[in-house]
Structures are given as C-alpha cells and as structure tokens.
Amino acid sequence: MRHVMMLDLINDADKIARYEAWHAAGAVPAAVVRSIRAVDIRSLEIHRLGDRLVMVMETGPRFSAAAKAAADAADPDVQAWETLMDDFQTPTPFARPGEKWTPATRIFSLDEQP
C-alpha cells in the first residue's frame, strides 16, 4: 500500500539545510532506520519543495500505523530523533491538533484512466 504524507519545515534556510543533512545517506540513526523497516515499511522517500515535505511510503501487509506509533512511543532512540526533528518541522496548516505528518488525499491515478 502507498501512503503519501505531508509536513512543513520551519522556513529558515539554515534549518532546512541542517534538516537535509540529517537525512543524507547514513546520517539517520541506525535505530530509527531499523524501527521503520521492522514494521513492514518497504520503501520510504521524503521530497522537498521549498519548506513543504512530501513523504511517500510503500508498506507491506503487516504494516499498522497504530502499531508503528506505539512502537515509536516506546523506543527512546526514535523519541530522541523525533525531538531533534521537532526543531525543524512544523505541521501544515491542514493538520489536526497534535498531528505531525498529515495524510494527503489522492485525487488522480493514471491506472484509473481509460
């Protein structure tokens, strides 16, 4: 299953550069990468346009967003990462209270076109 989520960055060039550096190959802590793979997230990419981020995630049949959230809440390494990322991120104007990454709604699929 594909999930598309959106989040904004604080609109500050230095913070955006540091955020990108934290996401370079090998820069994300190994424990965080393991926590992602452990819940059947098979592919995850983050793209940036200005201060807007788009995350595209492909998950397998064992994936559960609720289980991932619970596992993350219990993992001190993931919590440390989330606390660090909070310095760079801000919810989109469309996020619900307490929501970080906000699901996007698919409005077009080429596969559904004649």
Short mmCIF file of C-alpha atoms in Angstrom, two decimals:
data_model
loop_
_atom_site.label_atom_id
_atom_site.label_comp_id
_atom_site.label_asym_id
_atom_site.label_seq_id
_atom_site.Cartn_x
_atom_site.Cartn_y
_atom_site.Cartn_z
CA MET A 1 0.00 0.00 0.00
CA ARG A 2 1.21 3.53 -0.75
CA HIS A 3 0.91 6.30 1.84
CA VAL A 4 1.55 9.96 0.99
CA MET A 5 2.06 12.30 3.92
CA MET A 6 2.90 16.00 4.13
CA LEU A 7 4.68 18.20 6.64
CA ASP A 8 6.23 21.65 6.57
CA LEU A 9 9.67 22.79 7.62
CA ILE A 10 10.33 25.97 9.53
CA ASN A 11 11.07 28.42 6.72
CA ASP A 12 14.70 29.11 7.60
CA ALA A 13 17.44 28.31 5.07
CA ASP A 14 19.94 27.18 7.73
CA LYS A 15 17.40 24.88 9.41
CA ILE A 16 16.35 23.43 6.06
CA ALA A 17 19.98 22.72 5.16
CA ARG A 18 20.55 21.04 8.54
CA TYR A 19 17.35 19.01 8.15
CA GLU A 20 18.53 17.77 4.76
CA ALA A 21 21.95 16.93 6.22
CA TRP A 22 20.28 14.83 8.93
CA HIS A 23 18.51 12.89 6.16
CA ALA A 24 21.57 12.25 3.96
CA ALA A 25 22.57 8.64 3.31
CA GLY A 26 23.98 7.20 6.53
CA ALA A 27 23.02 10.21 8.69
CA VAL A 28 19.73 8.89 10.10
CA PRO A 29 20.48 6.87 13.25
CA ALA A 30 20.54 3.12 12.62
CA ALA A 31 17.95 2.53 15.37
CA VAL A 32 15.50 4.83 13.56
CA VAL A 33 16.04 3.06 10.24
CA ARG A 34 15.57 -0.32 11.97
CA SER A 35 12.32 0.89 13.55
CA ILE A 36 11.00 1.83 10.11
CA ARG A 37 11.91 -1.47 8.49
CA ALA A 38 10.68 -3.54 11.45
CA VAL A 39 7.01 -2.63 10.83
CA ASP A 40 6.93 -3.67 7.15
CA ILE A 41 7.65 -0.27 5.65
CA ARG A 42 9.30 -1.41 2.45
CA SER A 43 10.15 1.93 0.88
CA LEU A 44 10.16 5.46 2.24
CA GLU A 45 11.18 8.65 0.46
CA ILE A 46 10.92 12.28 1.51
CA HIS A 47 10.84 15.01 -1.15
CA ARG A 48 11.07 18.75 -0.54
CA LEU A 49 9.70 21.78 -2.38
CA GLY A 50 10.63 24.97 -0.56
CA ASP A 51 9.54 24.38 3.02
CA ARG A 52 6.98 21.66 2.20
CA LEU A 53 7.85 17.97 2.59
CA VAL A 54 6.14 15.00 0.96
CA MET A 55 6.74 11.50 2.29
CA VAL A 56 5.93 8.54 0.05
CA MET A 57 5.80 5.25 1.88
CA GLU A 58 5.18 1.76 0.50
CA THR A 59 4.08 -0.75 3.11
CA GLY A 60 3.50 -4.46 3.19
CA PRO A 61 0.53 -6.35 4.62
CA ARG A 62 1.93 -6.45 8.18
CA PHE A 63 2.06 -2.63 8.44
CA SER A 64 -0.15 -0.96 11.04
CA ALA A 65 0.06 2.79 11.64
CA ALA A 66 -1.22 2.29 15.20
CA ALA A 67 1.40 -0.37 15.93
CA LYS A 68 4.12 1.86 14.46
CA ALA A 69 3.00 4.78 16.64
CA ALA A 70 3.00 2.59 19.75
CA ALA A 71 6.43 1.14 18.95
CA ASP A 72 7.82 4.63 18.31
CA ALA A 73 6.42 5.94 21.61
CA ALA A 74 8.17 3.11 23.47
CA ASP A 75 11.53 3.48 21.70
CA PRO A 76 13.88 6.04 23.31
CA ASP A 77 16.03 6.26 20.16
CA VAL A 78 13.02 7.11 17.99
CA GLN A 79 11.79 9.59 20.60
CA ALA A 80 15.21 11.29 20.61
CA TRP A 81 15.07 11.52 16.80
CA GLU A 82 11.54 12.96 16.88
CA THR A 83 12.58 15.54 19.48
CA LEU A 84 15.53 16.54 17.28
CA MET A 85 13.31 16.79 14.19
CA ASP A 86 10.77 18.95 16.07
CA ASP A 87 13.33 21.78 15.90
CA PHE A 88 12.97 21.80 12.09
CA GLN A 89 9.37 20.78 11.44
CA THR A 90 6.00 22.49 11.73
CA PRO A 91 2.60 20.99 10.91
CA THR A 92 0.92 22.03 7.69
CA PRO A 93 -1.99 24.47 8.07
CA PHE A 94 -4.25 21.48 7.35
CA ALA A 95 -3.04 19.27 10.22
CA ARG A 96 -5.36 18.31 13.05
CA PRO A 97 -4.27 19.22 16.60
CA GLY A 98 -1.30 17.06 17.62
CA GLU A 99 -0.80 15.74 14.09
CA LYS A 100 2.66 15.89 12.57
CA TRP A 101 2.81 14.17 9.17
CA THR A 102 -0.60 14.72 7.57
CA PRO A 103 -2.08 12.27 5.06
CA ALA A 104 -2.62 13.63 1.56
CA THR A 105 -5.68 12.65 -0.45
CA ARG A 106 -5.11 11.08 -3.84
CA ILE A 107 -7.22 12.85 -6.44
CA PHE A 108 -5.84 11.27 -9.64
CA SER A 109 -4.45 7.91 -10.68
CA LEU A 110 -3.35 7.12 -14.20
CA ASP A 111 -4.27 3.49 -13.51
CA GLU A 112 -7.92 4.52 -13.23
CA GLN A 113 -7.99 6.38 -16.53
CA PRO A 114 -9.32 4.77 -19.73
#
